[in-house]
Short mmCIF file of C-alpha atoms in Angstrom, two decimals:
data_model
loop_
_atom_site.label_atom_id
_atom_site.label_comp_id
_atom_site.label_asym_id
_atom_site.label_seq_id
_atom_site.Cartn_x
_atom_site.Cartn_y
_atom_site.Cartn_z
CA ILE A 730 103.00 110.35 63.83
CA VAL A 731 101.47 110.42 60.34
CA LYS A 732 104.87 109.99 58.67
CA LEU A 733 105.79 107.10 60.96
CA LEU A 734 102.54 105.30 60.10
CA GLN A 735 103.11 105.87 56.39
CA ASP A 736 106.72 104.68 56.62
CA ASN A 737 105.33 101.51 58.19
CA GLY A 738 103.12 100.93 55.14
CA GLU A 739 99.89 102.07 56.79
CA ILE A 740 97.20 104.28 55.28
CA ALA A 741 96.86 107.19 57.71
CA ALA A 742 93.84 109.41 58.31
CA MET A 743 94.10 112.59 60.39
CA THR A 744 91.45 114.80 61.94
CA GLY A 745 91.92 118.43 62.88
CA ASP A 746 90.26 121.82 63.12
CA GLY A 747 92.97 124.37 63.76
CA VAL A 748 95.62 126.16 61.73
CA ASN A 749 98.32 124.12 63.45
CA ASP A 750 96.68 120.90 62.22
CA ALA A 751 97.06 121.86 58.55
CA PRO A 752 100.51 120.24 57.96
CA ALA A 753 99.34 116.91 59.40
CA LEU A 754 96.08 117.07 57.45
CA LYS A 755 98.07 117.71 54.27
CA GLN A 756 100.56 114.90 54.96
CA ALA A 757 97.92 112.28 55.78
CA ASP A 758 96.49 110.03 53.08
CA ILE A 759 93.12 111.46 54.02
CA GLY A 760 92.79 114.63 56.05
CA VAL A 761 89.49 115.21 57.83
CA ALA A 762 88.56 118.75 58.92
CA MET A 763 85.66 120.01 61.01
CA GLY A 764 83.06 121.89 59.01
CA ILE A 765 81.54 123.90 61.87
CA THR A 766 84.41 124.62 64.26
CA GLY A 767 87.28 124.13 61.81
CA THR A 768 89.33 126.96 60.36
CA GLU A 769 89.43 127.75 56.65
CA VAL A 770 93.09 126.73 56.61
CA SER A 771 92.32 123.25 57.96
CA LYS A 772 89.42 122.84 55.54
CA GLY A 773 91.67 123.79 52.63
CA ALA A 774 94.30 121.24 53.64
CA ALA A 775 91.83 118.37 54.14
CA GLU A 776 90.32 115.93 51.63
CA MET A 777 87.16 115.50 53.69
CA VAL A 778 85.15 118.12 55.59
CA LEU A 779 82.62 117.00 58.21
CA THR A 780 79.75 119.44 57.85
CA ASP A 781 78.19 118.21 61.11
CA ASP A 782 81.46 117.82 63.07
CA ASN A 783 80.38 114.26 63.86
CA PHE A 784 83.21 111.71 63.79
CA ALA A 785 80.68 108.95 63.03
CA SER A 786 80.16 110.62 59.64
CA ILE A 787 83.71 109.61 58.68
CA VAL A 788 82.69 105.97 58.55
CA SER A 789 79.61 106.76 56.45
CA ALA A 790 81.66 108.92 54.08
CA ILE A 791 84.31 106.25 53.56
CA GLU A 792 81.64 103.61 52.98
CA GLU A 793 79.94 105.82 50.40
CA GLY A 794 83.27 106.60 48.75
CA ARG A 795 84.14 102.92 48.47
CA ALA A 796 80.72 102.20 46.99
CA ILE A 797 81.17 104.93 44.37
CA TYR A 798 84.65 103.67 43.47
CA ASP A 799 83.34 100.09 43.20
CA ASN A 800 80.53 101.24 40.92
CA ILE A 801 82.99 103.07 38.67
CA ARG A 802 85.02 99.86 38.39
CA LYS A 803 81.88 97.85 37.62
CA PHE A 804 80.88 100.41 34.99
CA ILE A 805 84.30 100.18 33.30
CA LYS A 806 84.35 96.39 33.60
CA TYR A 807 80.93 96.07 31.99
CA LEU A 808 81.25 98.58 29.17
CA LEU A 809 84.77 97.69 28.07
CA SER A 810 84.16 93.93 28.02
CA SER A 811 81.00 94.35 25.95
CA ASN A 812 82.75 96.77 23.58
CA VAL A 813 85.68 94.39 23.18
CA GLY A 814 83.14 91.67 22.34
CA GLU A 815 81.52 93.84 19.66
CA ILE A 816 84.88 94.71 18.11
CA LEU A 817 85.97 91.07 18.07
CA VAL A 818 82.70 89.99 16.44
CA MET A 819 83.26 92.33 13.51
CA PHE A 820 87.03 91.78 13.27
CA VAL A 821 86.92 87.97 13.48
CA ALA A 822 84.05 87.83 10.98
CA LEU A 823 86.26 89.76 8.57
CA LEU A 824 89.16 87.37 9.15
CA MET A 825 86.89 84.34 8.68
CA ASN A 826 85.57 85.74 5.39
CA LEU A 827 82.04 85.99 6.76
CA ARG A 828 79.56 88.66 5.79
CA VAL A 829 79.04 91.52 8.26
CA PRO A 830 77.16 90.04 11.26
CA LEU A 831 75.78 93.42 12.38
CA ILE A 832 74.89 96.58 10.50
CA ALA A 833 75.54 100.11 11.77
CA ILE A 834 72.12 100.80 13.26
CA GLN A 835 72.21 97.52 15.20
CA ILE A 836 75.61 98.39 16.69
CA LEU A 837 74.23 101.82 17.61
CA TRP A 838 71.28 100.12 19.35
CA ILE A 839 73.64 97.87 21.31
CA ASN A 840 75.77 100.80 22.45
CA LEU A 841 72.97 103.19 23.35
CA VAL A 842 70.22 100.91 24.67
CA THR A 843 71.35 97.42 25.66
CA ASP A 844 74.67 98.76 26.97
CA GLY A 845 73.51 102.16 28.13
CA LEU A 846 70.52 101.45 30.37
CA PRO A 847 72.16 98.75 32.54
CA ALA A 848 75.40 100.77 32.72
CA ILE A 849 73.54 103.76 34.14
CA ALA A 850 71.78 101.51 36.66
CA LEU A 851 75.16 100.22 37.89
CA GLY A 852 75.88 103.73 39.16
CA PHE A 853 73.09 103.36 41.72
CA GLU A 854 74.41 100.11 43.21
CA ALA A 855 74.53 100.06 47.02
CA ALA A 856 77.75 99.28 48.89
CA GLU A 857 78.77 95.63 48.80
CA GLU A 858 78.45 93.41 51.84
CA GLY A 859 81.46 93.83 54.16
CA VAL A 860 82.82 96.83 52.27
CA MET A 861 84.14 98.41 55.49
CA ARG A 862 86.17 95.30 56.29
CA ARG A 863 88.13 95.75 53.10
CA LYS A 864 91.75 96.76 53.49
CA PRO A 865 92.76 100.13 52.01
CA ARG A 866 93.92 99.71 48.44
CA PRO A 867 97.53 100.67 47.56
CA LYS A 868 97.97 104.30 46.58
CA ASP A 869 99.43 103.42 43.19
CA GLU A 870 96.86 100.74 42.36
CA SER A 871 95.35 101.02 38.88
CA ILE A 872 91.59 101.11 38.48
CA PHE A 873 92.09 98.02 36.28
CA ALA A 874 93.68 96.07 39.17
CA GLY A 875 91.95 93.07 40.71
CA GLY A 876 91.48 91.16 37.47
CA ILE A 877 89.45 93.76 35.56
CA GLY A 878 91.76 93.60 32.54
CA ARG A 879 91.59 89.80 32.56
CA HIS A 880 87.80 89.95 32.82
CA ILE A 881 87.51 92.37 29.90
CA ILE A 882 89.55 90.13 27.61
CA MET A 883 87.99 86.84 28.75
CA ILE A 884 84.37 87.97 28.58
CA GLY A 885 84.98 89.91 25.36
CA ILE A 886 86.29 86.77 23.68
CA LEU A 887 83.37 84.70 25.00
CA ILE A 888 80.84 87.24 23.73
CA ALA A 889 82.46 87.12 20.29
CA ILE A 890 82.48 83.30 20.24
CA VAL A 891 78.80 82.83 21.15
CA THR A 892 77.67 85.64 18.83
CA LEU A 893 79.55 84.29 15.82
CA TRP A 894 78.50 80.73 16.62
CA GLY A 895 74.86 81.82 16.66
CA TYR A 896 75.34 83.75 13.41
CA ILE A 897 76.81 80.72 11.62
CA TRP A 898 74.21 78.40 13.16
CA GLY A 899 71.45 80.68 11.87
CA HIS A 900 72.65 80.14 8.30
CA THR A 901 72.78 76.37 8.63
CA GLN A 902 69.22 76.29 9.97
CA TYR A 903 68.00 77.52 6.60
CA GLY A 904 70.40 75.57 4.41
CA MET A 905 72.66 78.55 3.73
CA GLU A 906 76.45 78.56 3.69
CA ALA A 907 77.78 81.29 5.97
CA PHE A 908 81.25 81.31 4.40
CA SER A 909 80.05 81.64 0.79
CA PRO A 910 79.73 85.13 -0.78
CA THR A 911 76.32 84.08 -2.12
CA LEU A 912 75.40 82.03 0.99
CA GLY A 913 74.94 79.05 -1.34
CA ILE A 914 71.52 80.40 -2.32
CA GLU A 915 72.19 79.73 -6.00
CA LYS A 916 71.41 76.07 -5.20
CA PHE A 917 67.90 76.89 -3.95
CA THR A 918 64.82 76.29 -6.05
CA TYR A 919 62.44 79.17 -6.75
CA ASP A 920 59.95 77.89 -4.17
CA ASP A 921 62.62 77.46 -1.47
CA LEU A 922 64.07 80.90 -2.13
CA THR A 923 60.73 82.70 -2.09
CA ASP A 924 60.02 81.09 1.28
CA LEU A 925 63.08 82.95 2.55
CA VAL A 926 62.86 86.31 0.76
CA ASP A 927 60.24 88.47 -0.96
CA ALA A 928 59.09 86.92 -4.24
CA GLU A 929 59.46 90.31 -5.99
CA LEU A 930 63.22 89.99 -5.63
CA VAL A 931 63.50 86.65 -7.42
CA PRO A 932 63.31 86.36 -11.22
CA LEU A 933 60.32 84.25 -12.27
CA ASN A 934 62.58 82.09 -14.43
CA TRP A 935 64.96 81.39 -11.51
CA ASP A 936 64.69 77.62 -11.94
CA ASP A 937 65.75 77.94 -15.60
CA LEU A 938 68.89 79.97 -14.89
CA SER A 939 72.34 78.45 -14.73
CA GLU A 940 74.27 78.54 -11.46
CA SER A 941 76.58 81.30 -12.75
CA GLN A 942 73.57 83.37 -13.83
CA ARG A 943 72.01 82.93 -10.40
CA GLN A 944 75.25 84.03 -8.76
CA ALA A 945 75.26 87.17 -10.90
CA VAL A 946 71.70 87.91 -9.78
CA LEU A 947 72.58 87.34 -6.12
CA LEU A 948 75.68 89.52 -6.28
CA GLU A 949 73.91 92.07 -8.52
CA GLU A 950 76.78 91.87 -11.00
CA TYR A 951 74.59 92.48 -14.04
CA ALA A 952 77.21 94.53 -15.84
CA THR A 953 79.40 91.43 -16.16
CA LEU A 954 76.79 89.44 -18.11
CA ASN A 955 76.33 89.28 -21.86
CA GLU A 956 73.16 90.40 -23.62
CA ALA A 957 71.74 86.88 -23.99
CA ASP A 958 72.06 86.16 -20.28
CA LEU A 959 70.60 89.52 -19.32
CA ASN A 960 67.62 89.09 -21.62
CA GLU A 961 66.96 85.77 -19.93
CA ILE A 962 67.38 87.11 -16.39
CA LEU A 963 65.87 90.58 -16.88
CA PRO A 964 63.44 90.31 -19.78
CA ASP A 965 61.74 93.61 -18.86
CA VAL A 966 64.92 95.72 -18.90
CA GLN A 967 65.67 97.48 -22.21
CA LEU A 968 69.43 97.22 -22.75
CA PRO A 969 71.45 99.71 -24.85
CA GLU A 970 72.30 98.64 -28.38
CA ASP A 971 75.46 96.59 -28.94
CA TRP A 972 75.59 95.74 -25.22
CA ASP A 973 78.22 93.04 -25.60
CA ASN A 974 80.71 95.52 -27.08
CA LEU A 975 80.18 98.33 -24.58
CA PRO A 976 83.06 99.15 -22.20
CA GLU A 977 82.67 97.81 -18.68
CA GLU A 978 82.39 101.36 -17.31
CA GLU A 979 79.35 102.11 -19.48
CA ARG A 980 77.70 98.84 -18.48
CA ALA A 981 78.24 99.60 -14.81
CA ALA A 982 76.95 103.15 -15.27
CA PHE A 983 73.80 101.83 -16.94
CA PHE A 984 72.88 99.70 -13.95
CA GLY A 985 74.08 102.29 -11.50
CA GLU A 986 71.56 104.79 -12.85
CA GLY A 987 68.57 102.84 -11.64
CA GLU A 988 68.02 100.38 -14.48
CA GLY A 989 69.22 97.37 -12.45
CA ALA A 990 66.82 94.62 -11.46
CA HIS A 991 67.31 95.20 -7.76
CA ILE A 992 66.36 98.88 -8.18
CA ALA A 993 63.19 97.93 -10.02
CA MET A 994 62.40 95.36 -7.38
CA LEU A 995 62.80 97.92 -4.61
CA GLU A 996 59.94 99.82 -6.21
CA HIS A 997 57.74 96.82 -5.43
CA GLY A 998 58.34 97.32 -1.69
CA ALA A 999 61.50 95.32 -1.04
CA GLU A 1000 64.17 97.02 1.09
CA GLU A 1001 67.20 94.85 0.28
CA GLY A 1002 68.57 92.49 -2.31
CA ILE A 1003 68.15 88.73 -2.08
CA ILE A 1004 71.26 88.14 0.03
CA GLY A 1005 70.41 91.05 2.31
CA GLN A 1006 66.98 89.65 3.06
CA ALA A 1007 68.27 86.09 3.41
CA GLU A 1008 70.78 87.38 5.98
CA ARG A 1009 68.10 88.94 8.17
CA ILE A 1010 67.44 85.86 10.31
CA PRO A 1011 71.10 84.89 10.97
CA ARG A 1012 71.91 88.55 11.58
CA SER A 1013 68.92 88.88 13.93
CA ILE A 1014 70.16 85.86 15.89
CA ALA A 1015 73.64 87.41 16.25
CA PHE A 1016 72.08 90.78 17.15
CA THR A 1017 69.87 89.19 19.81
CA ILE A 1018 72.66 87.09 21.32
CA LEU A 1019 74.91 90.15 21.59
CA ALA A 1020 72.12 92.18 23.23
CA PHE A 1021 71.28 89.41 25.71
CA THR A 1022 74.94 88.88 26.66
CA GLN A 1023 75.00 92.47 27.94
CA MET A 1024 72.09 91.76 30.28
CA PHE A 1025 73.53 88.51 31.60
CA GLU A 1026 76.93 90.10 32.14
CA VAL A 1027 75.58 93.07 34.09
CA MET A 1028 73.64 90.67 36.32
CA GLY A 1029 76.88 88.94 37.30
CA ILE A 1030 78.95 92.11 37.63
CA HIS A 1031 76.53 94.02 39.83
CA ALA A 1032 76.68 91.36 42.56
CA GLY A 1033 80.38 92.12 43.10
CA ASP A 1034 83.60 90.12 42.97
CA ARG A 1035 82.81 87.79 45.88
CA ILE A 1036 79.05 87.27 45.95
CA SER A 1037 77.15 85.13 43.46
CA PHE A 1038 74.25 86.68 41.57
CA PHE A 1039 72.26 83.52 42.33
CA ARG A 1040 72.59 84.39 46.01
CA LYS A 1041 72.17 88.16 45.83
CA GLY A 1042 69.77 88.54 42.92
CA PHE A 1043 69.12 92.17 42.06
CA GLY A 1044 69.24 93.13 45.73
CA LYS A 1045 67.82 96.60 46.37
CA ASN A 1046 68.79 97.93 42.95
CA ASN A 1047 65.33 98.07 41.42
CA LEU A 1048 66.68 100.41 38.77
CA LEU A 1049 68.94 97.65 37.46
CA LEU A 1050 66.06 95.18 37.47
CA GLY A 1051 63.99 97.68 35.50
CA ALA A 1052 66.85 98.30 33.07
CA VAL A 1053 67.34 94.58 32.39
CA VAL A 1054 63.61 93.90 31.93
CA SER A 1055 63.18 97.01 29.75
CA THR A 1056 66.15 96.09 27.59
CA PHE A 1057 64.82 92.56 27.14
CA LEU A 1058 61.39 93.83 26.09
CA LEU A 1059 62.85 96.47 23.78
CA GLN A 1060 64.99 93.84 22.07
CA LEU A 1061 61.91 91.68 21.51
CA ALA A 1062 60.10 94.72 20.10
CA VAL A 1063 62.91 95.26 17.58
CA LEU A 1064 62.45 91.64 16.47
CA TYR A 1065 58.67 91.42 16.34
CA VAL A 1066 57.19 94.91 15.77
CA PRO A 1067 56.89 95.43 11.98
CA PHE A 1068 57.99 99.07 11.71
CA LEU A 1069 60.98 98.38 13.99
CA GLN A 1070 61.87 95.34 11.88
CA SER A 1071 62.02 97.62 8.89
CA ALA A 1072 64.15 100.22 10.71
CA PHE A 1073 66.63 97.73 12.17
CA HIS A 1074 66.59 95.19 9.30
CA THR A 1075 65.59 92.32 11.58
CA ALA A 1076 63.34 89.30 11.17
CA PRO A 1077 61.11 87.62 13.78
CA LEU A 1078 62.85 84.66 15.37
CA ALA A 1079 61.06 81.36 15.88
CA GLY A 1080 60.80 79.96 19.41
CA PRO A 1081 63.79 77.58 19.07
CA GLU A 1082 65.95 80.37 17.63
CA LEU A 1083 65.09 82.70 20.50
CA LEU A 1084 65.73 79.92 23.02
CA VAL A 1085 69.14 79.14 21.51
CA SER A 1086 69.97 82.85 21.63
CA LEU A 1087 69.11 82.99 25.34
CA ILE A 1088 71.09 79.84 26.15
CA LEU A 1089 74.19 81.04 24.30
CA ALA A 1090 73.98 84.48 25.90
CA SER A 1091 73.55 83.02 29.40
CA THR A 1092 76.99 81.41 29.18
CA VAL A 1093 78.39 84.87 29.94
CA LEU A 1094 76.69 84.91 33.36
CA PHE A 1095 78.06 81.47 34.19
CA ALA A 1096 81.52 82.57 33.04
CA VAL A 1097 81.37 85.58 35.39
CA GLU A 1098 80.28 83.31 38.25
CA LEU A 1099 83.10 80.86 37.50
CA GLU A 1100 85.54 83.76 37.50
CA LYS A 1101 84.34 84.70 41.00
CA ILE A 1102 84.93 81.18 42.28
CA ILE A 1103 88.45 81.09 40.83
CA ASN A 1104 89.33 84.53 42.19
CA ARG A 1105 87.51 84.21 45.53
CA ARG A 1106 90.63 83.41 47.57
CA GLU A 1107 92.44 86.38 46.08
CA ALA A 1108 89.41 88.60 46.73
CA ASP A 1109 89.07 87.37 50.32
CA GLU A 1110 92.64 88.44 51.06
CA GLU A 1111 91.58 92.04 50.52
CA TYR A 1112 89.33 91.86 53.59
CA HIS A 1113 90.17 92.00 57.28
CA THR A 1114 89.07 89.02 59.36
CA PRO A 1115 86.12 90.08 61.54
CA VAL A 1116 86.93 90.44 65.23
CA GLN A 1117 85.13 87.76 67.23
CA ALA A 1118 83.46 88.88 70.43
CA THR A 1119 84.63 87.08 73.58
CA ALA A 1120 82.66 86.38 76.73
#
């Protein structure tokens, strides 16, 4: 009987408790043995053992199994799409000749906190509505079936687009040029520049320097300058004799041993060079957008492939709600708590900057919802039509 059902394309389940049931239990797609009255042979041949010998438990077990499998798919869908987004942000920035939008510790924060907490909460998601009306999936179906691969690529690209857009926009808000190695800061006056970075980093005679001298200061390429320029830029640094005739290696070694202006300026409390500090706000915007996209994406994914988040909300998964709220608050702490700013090289964002970050990140949730609408017919075909009761 089991073979006939399978030859007809059906998924067959078989129950049994005796030794003679073992071949059928083994042949079936899912063999169900009795835990109390069943023999050890039947239990060994089965995939499921009913510890209470109650056939009603089969339904509960299958429902729980489907919920676990769905949560694994959601977990993969969420983590891989966000990781693809992170990779694309860094790779595309390199191709576009931009500076690095995120530093190592910020990427680590994204992976461990803003990715990690919601991903763990997805594992506690309850079974979706109508899960027992779903048709059995094909035996050879990949875990990436049902549009997961398409979702990973689509959402990953969107995450990269909004993150890089926010990063570039952050530069323009402060008059910087995102695609310039010096960010165009050499055009700033002393007053404008010290509004953006620590005054200790900027030479007092900044306004008197030529544009090429300013670029050398910004790029910390002091070894390339002649003695006259260096005396003008770094009047307090005692240069070796006959500086202009020294080999380039000796010049570089001189500044590499701690005599450079940026090293001296670090002793005044600064943590980065001029460009590094100027980049803090645009980088903080990109960092925040990327963190918020994770939260908006997990909100859409947890609701399932057919149900809108705006209809379901967080449902009964209070752990996910707590993870999203906690992640949001932790991200704000990284932006606004001084010692965390220092650790993560961030800067406090103004209200409009934070609002833009939220709006850009929220596009991911709307993209997930749009994907559900487009795929709803395909998803509905995976479900049996409910049997209508007749009078």
